[in-house]
Amino acid sequence: MSEDALVVFTPSGRRGHFPVGTPVLKAARALGVDIDSVCGGRGICGRCQIQVSEGSFSKHGIVSSAENLTAFNEVEARYKSKKSMRDERRLSCQALLEGDVVIDVPADSQVHRQVVRKRAEVRDIKLDPAIRLHYVEVEEPDMHKPTGDLERLRRALEDQWGLKELECDLRILQSLQKSLRDGKWKVTVAVHRAQVITAIWPGFHDRVFGLAVDVGSTTIAAHLCSLRTGEVVASSGIMNPQIRFGEDLMSRVSYAMMNPGGDKEMTQAVRDGLNVLVAEVCKEADILPSEILNAAFVGNPIMHHLLLGIDPTELGGAPFALTLNSGLTIWATEMGLEINEDARIYVLPCIAGHVGADTAGVILSETPYLSDDIVLVVDVGTNAELVLGNKDRLLAASSPTGPAFEGAQISCGQRAAPGAIERLRIDPDTLEPRYKVIGCDLWSNEDGFDQAIRRIGVTGICGSGVIEALGEMFLAGILVTDGTIDGAMAAKSPRIQADGRTFSYLIREGEPEIRITQNDVRAIQLAKAALYAGARLLMDHLEIDTVDRIVLAGAFGSHIDVKYAMILGMIPDCDLSKVASAGNAAGTGARIALLNQKARDEIEDVVRRVEKIETAVEPKFQAHFIEAMGLPHTTAPYPMLAAAVALPAPKKAGPAGDSASEDRAARRRRRRSEG
């Protein structure tokens, strides 16, 4: 065994070599990994729990095993006996490194727990749920008219509600006679899509609930809705537990390919997470899980397949074949969802190998298929899904943006959590920054800011903060058109600092130090160029040069300032008043499908008509990608953006020590436009 062990922490991705015998908690702290602990590593508080991710991780070059930590010790045994701890977990203060290992830090062990920004959007939805309640009075048995209780119930439902030829679940038959007699032949029946009896209660019952779920690769969001009123009665979200198998989708496909049974592990992980969410929303709404009789799910193709227990391997390479691209209705028990056993789950249809049911949800929410205008809808995530068109023609594609927009691959980046910088402005004269962090309403230059953030601190910068930082750096002349940090600006501000052969911009001194490096800029350029190239490719197929409206969807898309998205060239030029954020449109689509059964038929019809464009085989994609690396673009004009924002004059980066070459007239125009 080597003297050093390689440890990789997820979901942060931080890694390092440490001597064998180093406590996991000590290694985590050395790497700046977010693990909670209040007892000083004595094994008393139990807040530092971690879990070993087992298997071969080709991305990290590790075969990870629980045997590469020291054995479960007496301190851990004592804690587990008194406070309880899951079998697969360890206390990181007690577990010592003995070999290479991948360590997952659960959300409940993190000091700065994830803020899952996927709340239900306010939206008018025509209420027509797939589950309807019907109160009926059933004829009592009569020896002179021999027939079964189910037949009398069916006759009552036909006579009193016009429901004909209903089927009935076996579990309902098993409780039918008792329910009828307990209710003195008056019962309430739940019927799914006027076809199947799925629940029965003695007497009158008017409470029934449904669940709308967006299974994202990073987060899972669930909204519990009353199927009687359409009201969202509880919402909750968690980090997707599959993250420990890989942060990005292809890493998870690789895990399934490299580890026999890996797909089943990931399926079980996401289903366990869903059941945690079910328990949380039921507790919040004070209902029983058995009162949830219907659910609607959206997710990207890989999440969709793993949710259903389908091996996603075929989605890992060309031709990216889906198992199915139609909607699917199944029993809750088939998915291991701990709600009413006879509840029905509807999964929206996927569109193509990289364009999933989440995009179908976005289409259902934003309805570009009903629009006269040409609408570009962008669901910004690890993969960007794009939809372009109107009522006459609709196209869809996926573009590989990677995780940079979510703070990954950024030197000081992190996900959206308390303490993360989410807004930033730079004074064009002094180049001094001011910023806001999640969890505090004050700007950093306002009185009381330091006291207000004393508990949460300033921990890093999340995706929306990175976008605004780069946009402001470009407007202030710190970034030039090709994305280079201009070293000549060091003569103007000490915040422009040499960083090897390149330069960086210092946002915050102290611990932790937060800066934007040249590598950070390049990571965002690559991501935004892929996003723009995908949109431009769809525009080529429609033979248009401009779009009428742009909608940014997704948890990230809903929190970025659309102006800065356009300044960086993430999206094509458009009237800024016609660019809007739609929030979690995929989740809204799931809620629409839950609350309106006709919407399920509608979206399946629309998906059949969507034209799928595969960016991987389009020769123009690479050309568009290269040109889109510039800010906002190397060649494409942005006249509508220029009319709203004073863009800096094009310039090249100068050597450090020269006077800054910023166009002062452009700077004055910018101040006037903001004032």
XYZ file of C-alpha atoms in Angstrom:
675
model
C 0.000 0.000 0.000
C 1.315 3.454 -0.884
C 2.127 5.965 1.846
C -0.414 8.441 0.463
C -4.088 7.938 -0.323
C -6.090 9.893 -2.891
C -9.449 11.103 -1.571
C -12.157 12.718 -3.727
C -15.112 14.420 -2.074
C -18.507 14.698 -3.755
C -20.529 16.723 -4.544
C -17.783 19.402 -4.323
C -15.326 17.457 -6.522
C -12.372 18.535 -4.363
C -9.528 16.053 -4.168
C -6.068 15.598 -2.690
C -3.424 13.132 -1.493
C -3.003 12.587 2.239
C -0.843 10.264 4.374
C -2.424 6.963 5.307
C -3.938 7.357 8.777
C -5.305 10.878 8.166
C -8.859 11.349 9.533
C -11.342 11.992 6.722
C -12.566 15.118 8.521
C -9.033 16.534 8.641
C -8.562 15.878 4.912
C -11.905 17.531 4.189
C -10.982 20.638 6.148
C -7.599 20.850 4.444
C -9.373 20.874 1.070
C -12.071 23.313 2.172
C -14.815 20.692 1.896
C -18.042 21.686 3.622
C -18.532 19.189 6.510
C -20.290 20.145 9.743
C -18.852 19.367 13.183
C -19.349 21.033 16.562
C -17.690 18.573 18.954
C -14.135 19.024 17.712
C -13.856 15.543 16.227
C -14.747 13.648 19.418
C -17.501 11.593 17.818
C -20.169 13.142 20.038
C -22.229 15.447 17.823
C -22.527 13.102 14.839
C -22.808 15.982 12.387
C -19.796 14.975 10.308
C -21.319 11.839 8.791
C -20.061 10.711 5.392
C -20.585 7.779 3.066
C -18.115 5.874 0.905
C -19.081 5.646 -2.767
C -18.254 2.094 -3.817
C -17.067 1.082 -7.287
C -14.744 2.042 -10.121
C -14.641 5.757 -10.912
C -12.767 6.137 -14.193
C -13.184 9.917 -14.093
C -11.035 10.035 -10.943
C -8.897 6.970 -11.662
C -10.060 5.363 -8.412
C -11.483 2.040 -7.348
C -13.257 3.137 -4.188
C -14.147 0.782 -1.345
C -15.295 1.071 2.260
C -12.319 -1.170 3.089
C -10.031 1.761 2.280
C -11.086 3.363 5.574
C -10.280 1.986 9.013
C -12.883 -0.296 10.560
C -15.962 0.975 12.407
C -14.669 1.830 15.903
C -16.061 1.952 19.445
C -16.755 5.694 19.334
C -18.899 5.253 16.233
C -20.628 2.217 17.732
C -21.485 4.176 20.886
C -22.879 7.086 18.861
C -24.918 4.751 16.658
C -26.399 2.952 19.654
C -27.490 6.209 21.314
C -28.431 8.462 18.397
C -28.856 6.037 15.445
C -26.919 6.287 12.205
C -27.487 4.629 8.856
C -25.503 1.433 8.336
C -23.624 2.773 5.310
C -22.480 5.962 7.049
C -19.309 6.733 9.016
C -18.219 9.567 11.278
C -15.540 11.401 9.304
C -13.725 12.373 12.506
C -13.218 8.675 13.350
C -12.662 7.088 9.933
C -9.003 7.154 8.852
C -7.717 6.882 5.289
C -6.091 3.578 4.349
C -6.378 3.768 0.562
C -7.895 5.656 -2.356
C -11.532 6.507 -1.781
C -14.458 8.600 -3.049
C -16.356 10.184 -0.150
C -19.895 11.528 -0.461
C -20.850 14.319 1.960
C -24.648 14.096 2.435
C -26.638 17.329 2.439
C -27.480 16.921 6.137
C -23.746 16.864 6.983
C -23.005 20.165 5.248
C -22.791 23.457 7.088
C -24.026 25.395 4.072
C -26.854 23.176 2.945
C -28.134 23.455 -0.585
C -30.824 26.030 -1.271
C -33.018 24.170 -3.736
C -34.515 27.025 -5.724
C -37.328 25.157 -7.372
C -40.457 26.507 -5.778
C -43.845 26.291 -7.470
C -44.409 29.149 -9.883
C -47.694 31.036 -9.694
C -49.677 29.851 -12.657
C -53.353 29.595 -13.639
C -54.093 25.990 -14.530
C -57.472 24.682 -15.602
C -58.303 22.087 -12.974
C -59.166 18.748 -14.554
C -57.227 16.135 -12.563
C -56.850 12.535 -13.648
C -58.180 11.437 -10.243
C -61.788 12.332 -9.439
C -63.731 11.562 -6.244
C -67.294 10.278 -6.510
C -69.636 9.860 -3.543
C -72.271 7.194 -4.204
C -75.076 5.362 -2.426
C -74.983 1.672 -3.271
C -77.934 -0.690 -3.278
C -77.748 -3.211 -0.445
C -77.525 -6.943 -1.178
C -80.830 -8.731 -1.817
C -81.274 -12.495 -1.926
C -83.889 -12.002 -4.634
C -81.410 -10.100 -6.833
C -78.129 -12.040 -6.553
C -75.100 -10.091 -7.777
C -71.685 -8.981 -6.493
C -70.836 -5.886 -4.454
C -68.559 -4.624 -7.244
C -71.357 -4.906 -9.782
C -73.708 -2.909 -7.524
C -70.967 -0.290 -7.017
C -70.437 -0.047 -10.783
C -74.174 0.332 -11.337
C -74.334 3.115 -8.740
C -71.410 4.950 -10.392
C -73.074 4.647 -13.794
C -76.487 5.747 -12.553
C -75.267 8.585 -10.358
C -72.151 9.757 -12.254
C -72.472 8.395 -15.783
C -69.288 6.334 -15.428
C -69.460 3.166 -17.487
C -67.468 -0.067 -17.713
C -65.085 0.806 -14.887
C -62.234 -1.529 -14.037
C -61.178 -2.042 -10.436
C -57.792 -2.624 -8.811
C -57.391 -5.893 -6.923
C -56.496 -4.177 -3.648
C -59.785 -2.259 -3.822
C -61.666 -5.534 -4.243
C -59.903 -6.888 -1.169
C -61.296 -4.044 0.981
C -64.538 -3.404 -0.909
C -67.012 -5.317 1.249
C -65.707 -3.861 4.514
C -65.753 -0.302 3.095
C -69.349 -0.659 1.894
C -70.584 -2.030 5.191
C -68.564 0.429 7.349
C -70.060 3.247 5.299
C -73.581 1.821 5.523
C -73.590 1.496 1.719
C -72.460 5.067 1.235
C -68.857 5.373 -0.024
C -66.496 7.737 -1.802
C -64.663 6.285 -4.779
C -61.529 7.593 -6.545
C -61.557 6.982 -10.292
C -58.510 7.405 -12.546
C -59.283 9.012 -15.929
C -62.895 7.733 -15.825
C -61.546 4.218 -16.316
C -60.299 2.546 -13.115
C -61.403 2.566 -9.469
C -58.220 3.173 -7.497
C -59.417 3.974 -3.941
C -62.516 3.714 -1.768
C -63.492 5.212 1.598
C -66.530 4.531 3.799
C -68.883 7.530 3.859
C -68.021 10.978 2.529
C -64.369 11.824 1.807
C -63.174 14.972 0.039
C -59.389 15.022 0.492
C -57.158 13.778 -2.302
C -53.670 14.881 -3.253
C -51.173 14.604 -6.068
C -47.438 15.101 -6.429
C -45.595 16.985 -9.197
C -41.877 16.170 -9.318
C -38.945 17.522 -11.330
C -36.076 15.035 -11.110
C -33.034 17.091 -12.065
C -29.489 15.781 -12.263
C -28.509 18.128 -9.398
C -31.729 18.691 -7.456
C -35.130 17.071 -7.085
C -38.113 19.316 -6.405
C -41.570 18.128 -5.367
C -44.852 20.021 -5.064
C -47.781 18.478 -3.199
C -51.074 19.662 -4.653
C -54.694 19.324 -3.635
C -56.459 17.615 -6.526
C -59.692 19.173 -5.291
C -58.568 22.818 -5.416
C -55.323 22.745 -7.413
C -53.546 24.533 -4.558
C -49.891 23.753 -3.821
C -50.066 22.753 -0.170
C -46.398 21.867 0.373
C -43.109 22.018 -1.517
C -39.700 20.596 -0.796
C -36.434 19.867 -2.543
C -33.272 17.877 -2.004
C -29.975 17.283 -3.715
C -30.241 14.330 -6.081
C -28.582 11.458 -4.133
C -27.146 10.157 -7.425
C -24.532 12.913 -7.271
C -22.250 10.553 -5.382
C -22.064 8.423 -8.556
C -21.061 11.406 -10.719
C -21.850 15.119 -10.893
C -22.646 15.142 -14.598
C -24.908 12.848 -16.578
C -22.195 11.119 -18.602
C -20.326 10.245 -15.396
C -23.445 8.435 -14.213
C -23.793 6.586 -17.495
C -20.105 5.636 -17.188
C -20.729 4.386 -13.662
C -23.518 2.146 -14.954
C -21.224 0.851 -17.710
C -18.197 0.258 -15.460
C -20.001 -1.234 -12.450
C -22.318 -4.231 -12.887
C -25.604 -3.314 -11.243
C -24.586 0.346 -11.111
C -27.797 1.421 -12.835
C -29.832 -0.347 -10.146
C -27.829 1.422 -7.431
C -28.605 4.799 -8.979
C -32.261 3.892 -9.433
C -32.513 2.931 -5.777
C -30.711 6.114 -4.718
C -33.118 8.416 -6.554
C -36.152 6.466 -5.343
C -34.908 6.662 -1.753
C -34.530 10.405 -2.206
C -38.063 10.660 -3.569
C -39.443 8.877 -0.538
C -37.622 11.330 1.711
C -39.356 14.129 -0.205
C -42.734 12.391 0.100
C -42.304 12.199 3.875
C -41.281 15.879 4.045
C -44.204 17.275 2.043
C -46.697 15.029 3.851
C -45.395 16.238 7.210
C -45.555 19.871 6.069
C -49.153 19.477 4.860
C -50.158 17.182 7.749
C -51.509 14.424 5.519
C -50.913 10.698 5.178
C -48.882 9.404 2.223
C -51.846 7.138 1.400
C -53.829 10.292 0.515
C -51.574 10.877 -2.504
C -53.307 9.126 -5.402
C -51.577 10.600 -8.437
C -48.143 11.915 -9.435
C -46.522 13.464 -12.505
C -42.776 13.317 -13.183
C -40.365 15.119 -15.492
C -36.618 14.663 -15.927
C -33.898 14.584 -18.554
C -33.539 11.319 -20.517
C -30.957 9.753 -18.196
C -32.869 10.738 -15.050
C -36.061 9.482 -16.757
C -34.538 6.077 -17.508
C -32.938 5.629 -14.092
C -36.157 6.698 -12.349
C -38.005 3.949 -14.212
C -35.273 1.377 -13.560
C -34.119 1.365 -17.186
C -30.385 0.994 -17.912
C -29.267 4.331 -19.479
C -26.214 2.861 -21.249
C -27.670 3.359 -24.737
C -27.946 7.090 -24.036
C -24.183 7.283 -23.472
C -23.221 7.120 -27.155
C -24.513 7.568 -30.678
C -27.228 7.175 -31.810
C -28.432 8.005 -28.233
C -31.437 5.703 -28.463
C -34.327 6.226 -26.038
C -36.190 3.216 -24.688
C -39.446 5.110 -25.344
C -40.470 8.643 -26.229
C -44.117 8.466 -25.274
C -45.740 9.213 -21.940
C -46.105 6.389 -19.444
C -48.600 5.625 -16.665
C -47.581 3.094 -13.993
C -48.496 2.052 -10.431
C -46.696 3.738 -7.536
C -45.579 0.291 -6.355
C -43.794 -0.285 -9.663
C -41.548 2.659 -8.838
C -41.226 1.975 -5.123
C -42.892 5.301 -4.307
C -44.294 5.217 -0.779
C -47.679 6.798 -1.433
C -51.049 5.103 -1.917
C -50.291 1.642 -3.301
C -52.834 2.048 -6.098
C -51.746 5.595 -6.999
C -50.957 6.143 -10.649
C -47.768 7.848 -11.776
C -47.613 9.659 -15.091
C -44.172 10.283 -16.619
C -44.111 12.895 -19.371
C -42.604 11.868 -22.735
C -38.963 12.344 -23.667
C -38.298 14.040 -27.005
C -34.862 12.746 -28.049
C -31.751 11.121 -26.601
C -30.584 14.392 -25.039
C -33.914 16.224 -24.849
C -36.052 14.818 -22.103
C -39.364 14.875 -20.308
C -38.165 18.010 -18.511
C -38.152 19.802 -21.870
C -41.621 18.427 -22.571
C -42.630 20.011 -19.251
C -41.095 23.331 -20.324
C -42.992 23.202 -23.627
C -46.241 22.456 -21.785
C -45.594 25.348 -19.401
C -44.511 27.972 -21.949
C -46.720 26.802 -24.884
C -44.561 28.017 -27.805
C -46.697 25.684 -29.962
C -49.605 28.122 -29.493
C -47.601 31.297 -30.246
C -47.640 33.468 -33.364
C -44.211 34.853 -32.380
C -40.989 32.915 -32.858
C -40.028 31.933 -29.310
C -36.682 30.587 -28.084
C -37.005 28.668 -24.818
C -33.753 27.751 -23.072
C -33.701 25.477 -20.037
C -30.250 26.252 -18.636
C -28.578 23.420 -16.750
C -25.655 21.010 -17.002
C -27.056 20.301 -20.436
C -28.991 23.142 -22.043
C -32.213 22.115 -23.745
C -33.433 24.504 -26.412
C -36.818 24.801 -28.109
C -37.444 27.216 -30.976
C -40.521 27.931 -33.027
C -44.187 28.799 -32.933
C -47.587 27.292 -33.744
C -46.438 26.385 -37.250
C -43.183 24.580 -36.512
C -41.240 23.583 -33.408
C -37.612 22.403 -33.137
C -35.670 21.091 -30.156
C -32.012 20.381 -29.403
C -29.604 19.876 -26.539
C -26.286 21.663 -26.152
C -23.437 20.412 -23.905
C -22.869 23.447 -21.676
C -21.374 21.512 -18.749
C -21.667 22.456 -15.059
C -19.838 25.837 -15.177
C -23.093 27.833 -15.001
C -23.853 26.102 -11.701
C -20.524 27.140 -10.155
C -18.612 23.943 -10.944
C -15.223 24.258 -12.736
C -14.962 27.782 -11.272
C -12.045 28.306 -8.881
C -14.191 29.847 -6.128
C -17.466 28.480 -7.463
C -20.158 26.734 -5.485
C -23.824 25.898 -5.791
C -26.472 28.336 -4.629
C -26.317 28.190 -0.822
C -26.233 30.730 2.032
C -23.015 32.727 1.801
C -22.579 32.434 -1.971
C -22.163 35.660 -3.928
C -25.177 35.886 -6.259
C -25.087 39.547 -7.407
C -22.107 41.755 -8.249
C -21.433 45.258 -9.559
C -18.107 46.920 -10.471
C -17.505 50.674 -10.329
C -16.272 51.601 -13.846
C -13.924 54.308 -12.478
C -12.309 52.568 -9.498
C -12.965 48.933 -10.518
C -14.087 48.300 -6.924
C -16.722 45.557 -6.558
C -19.801 45.353 -4.399
C -21.855 42.210 -4.050
C -24.796 40.473 -2.401
C -24.761 36.989 -0.932
C -27.559 34.475 -0.579
C -29.132 34.844 2.832
C -28.551 38.608 3.204
C -30.466 41.524 1.683
C -27.626 44.054 2.076
C -24.908 44.874 -0.464
C -21.340 44.445 0.751
C -20.740 48.217 0.816
C -23.779 48.927 2.988
C -23.655 49.534 6.733
C -24.359 46.411 8.744
C -23.325 43.944 6.037
C -20.485 42.364 8.036
C -22.726 41.841 11.040
C -25.586 40.515 8.909
C -23.408 37.785 7.372
C -21.536 36.878 10.540
C -23.362 33.550 10.836
C -23.301 32.489 7.162
C -20.069 34.189 6.021
C -19.039 34.671 2.402
C -18.216 31.205 1.113
C -17.830 31.447 -2.678
C -19.634 32.547 -5.805
C -22.548 30.731 -7.452
C -23.583 30.667 -11.107
C -25.614 33.878 -11.213
C -22.784 35.703 -9.427
C -20.205 34.438 -11.913
C -22.342 35.588 -14.863
C -22.749 39.072 -13.378
C -19.058 39.258 -12.428
C -17.952 38.524 -15.999
C -20.579 40.857 -17.458
C -19.451 43.691 -15.201
C -15.779 42.963 -15.916
C -16.529 43.252 -19.638
C -18.457 46.522 -19.243
C -15.654 47.969 -17.077
C -12.966 47.059 -19.618
C -11.319 44.417 -17.434
C -12.284 41.758 -19.976
C -11.658 42.344 -23.661
C -13.717 40.932 -26.523
C -11.805 37.662 -26.780
C -12.306 37.010 -23.054
C -8.776 37.918 -21.927
C -8.366 39.663 -18.574
C -6.506 42.845 -19.528
C -3.279 43.039 -17.527
C -2.914 46.701 -18.483
C -5.805 47.464 -16.122
C -3.500 46.630 -13.203
C -2.249 50.210 -13.537
C -5.763 51.350 -12.663
C -6.565 48.983 -9.782
C -4.639 46.588 -7.548
C -7.554 44.179 -7.932
C -6.138 43.177 -11.326
C -3.388 40.802 -10.256
C -0.832 38.675 -12.040
C -1.707 34.988 -11.888
C 1.116 33.060 -13.515
C 1.125 34.012 -17.210
C -2.389 35.463 -16.987
C -4.293 37.817 -14.687
C -7.183 37.557 -12.261
C -9.708 39.948 -10.729
C -9.870 39.966 -6.919
C -13.428 40.266 -5.608
C -12.825 39.657 -1.924
C -9.762 39.497 0.282
C -9.616 37.382 3.418
C -10.690 33.811 4.043
C -11.879 32.545 1.716
C -10.324 34.743 -0.950
C -12.659 35.063 -3.932
C -11.402 35.989 -7.379
C -12.170 35.421 -11.046
C -9.272 33.767 -12.866
C -8.576 33.503 -16.566
C -9.483 29.813 -16.401
C -12.845 30.751 -14.877
C -13.511 33.082 -17.794
C -12.606 30.367 -20.295
C -14.936 27.864 -18.593
C -17.858 30.274 -18.906
C -16.893 31.129 -22.494
C -16.976 27.449 -23.449
C -20.354 26.967 -21.776
C -21.956 30.078 -23.242
C -20.536 29.374 -26.716
C -22.140 25.924 -26.660
C -25.444 27.452 -25.578
C -25.398 30.137 -28.269
C -24.277 27.688 -30.963
C -27.215 25.414 -30.186
C -29.648 28.314 -30.479
C -28.038 29.570 -33.695
C -28.245 26.088 -35.199
C -32.000 25.955 -34.594
C -32.319 29.435 -36.126
C -30.485 28.158 -39.223
C -33.021 25.355 -39.588
C -35.869 27.876 -39.357
C -33.950 30.187 -41.731
C -34.223 33.194 -39.401
C -31.683 35.682 -38.032
C -33.651 37.020 -35.047
C -36.194 35.721 -32.571
C -39.215 37.571 -31.201
C -39.039 36.374 -27.612
C -36.606 34.476 -25.358
C -37.570 32.561 -22.232
C -34.903 31.377 -19.763
C -36.080 28.420 -17.708
C -34.585 26.203 -15.023
C -33.406 26.898 -11.492
C -30.303 28.696 -12.806
C -32.065 30.442 -15.688
C -34.607 31.898 -13.300
C -31.954 33.581 -11.151
C -29.646 35.159 -13.698
C -30.179 38.724 -14.847
C -31.212 38.424 -18.508
C -29.204 41.546 -19.342
C -25.952 39.910 -18.277
C -26.860 36.698 -20.083
C -27.052 38.723 -23.285
C -23.942 40.827 -22.521
C -21.952 37.593 -22.349
C -23.614 36.303 -25.521
C -25.281 33.299 -23.913
C -28.351 34.006 -26.031
C -28.956 35.709 -29.402
C -29.659 39.434 -29.644
C -33.230 40.314 -28.737
C -35.223 43.218 -27.339
C -34.422 42.969 -23.613
C -38.052 43.687 -22.766
C -38.923 40.461 -24.612
C -36.439 38.333 -22.619
C -37.798 36.834 -19.420
C -37.153 34.158 -16.825
C -39.778 31.468 -16.418
C -38.573 29.900 -13.191
C -38.757 26.128 -12.933
C -40.836 25.711 -16.079
C -40.186 21.951 -16.172
C -41.685 21.599 -12.694
C -44.588 23.821 -13.705
C -45.173 21.523 -16.673
C -45.279 18.547 -14.310
C -47.834 20.392 -12.185
C -49.956 21.179 -15.248
C -49.905 17.493 -16.250
C -50.859 16.547 -12.693
C -53.780 18.938 -12.459
C -55.082 18.716 -16.028
C -55.391 15.286 -17.600
C -56.050 16.687 -21.078
C -52.635 18.386 -20.914
C -51.076 14.907 -20.906
C -52.687 14.086 -24.244
C -51.789 17.549 -25.550
C -48.084 17.334 -24.750
C -47.816 13.836 -26.207
C -49.297 15.140 -29.454
C -46.929 18.141 -29.489
C -43.854 15.983 -28.775
C -44.681 13.781 -31.767
C -44.568 16.905 -33.957
C -41.338 18.414 -32.560
C -38.386 18.234 -34.981
C -35.297 16.897 -33.201
C -31.942 18.432 -34.134
C -28.836 16.518 -33.038
C -26.034 19.057 -32.537
C -23.360 16.319 -32.515
C -23.873 15.573 -36.219
C -24.438 19.150 -37.423
C -21.279 20.479 -39.180
C -22.299 24.108 -38.557
C -22.358 23.651 -34.796
C -18.573 23.835 -34.421
C -18.320 26.963 -36.584
C -21.048 28.666 -34.543
C -19.326 27.542 -31.351
C -15.951 29.075 -32.278
C -17.482 32.415 -33.281
C -19.562 32.499 -30.110
C -16.447 32.488 -27.892
C -16.187 36.287 -28.222
C -17.999 38.731 -25.918
C -20.801 39.047 -26.648
C -19.906 37.441 -30.002
C -16.948 37.516 -32.372
C -18.946 38.458 -35.492
C -22.681 38.680 -34.779
C -23.915 42.225 -34.128
C -26.035 42.917 -31.056
C -27.858 46.132 -32.068
C -30.792 45.692 -29.658
C -28.442 45.062 -26.735
C -26.270 48.053 -27.742
C -29.367 50.254 -27.715
C -30.040 49.321 -24.097
C -26.517 48.939 -22.670
C -23.397 51.021 -23.344
C -21.063 48.303 -24.578
C -17.299 49.032 -24.434
C -15.429 49.701 -27.649
C -13.507 46.661 -28.945
C -9.926 46.499 -27.695
C -7.062 44.088 -27.239
C -5.426 43.281 -23.940
C -2.309 45.337 -23.222
C 0.749 44.363 -21.175
C 0.673 44.969 -17.438
C 1.894 48.425 -16.463
C 0.520 50.214 -19.559
C -2.277 52.702 -19.154
C -5.686 51.105 -19.500
C -7.093 51.359 -23.005
C -10.748 51.603 -21.986
C -12.864 53.859 -24.168
C -13.851 56.630 -21.752
C -16.736 57.786 -23.934
C -18.269 54.325 -23.736
C -17.778 54.369 -19.963
C -19.590 57.712 -19.694
C -22.419 56.381 -21.873
C -22.765 53.419 -19.556
C -22.996 55.629 -16.450
C -25.657 57.762 -18.152
C -27.675 54.688 -19.159
C -27.591 53.399 -15.554
C -28.324 56.741 -13.980
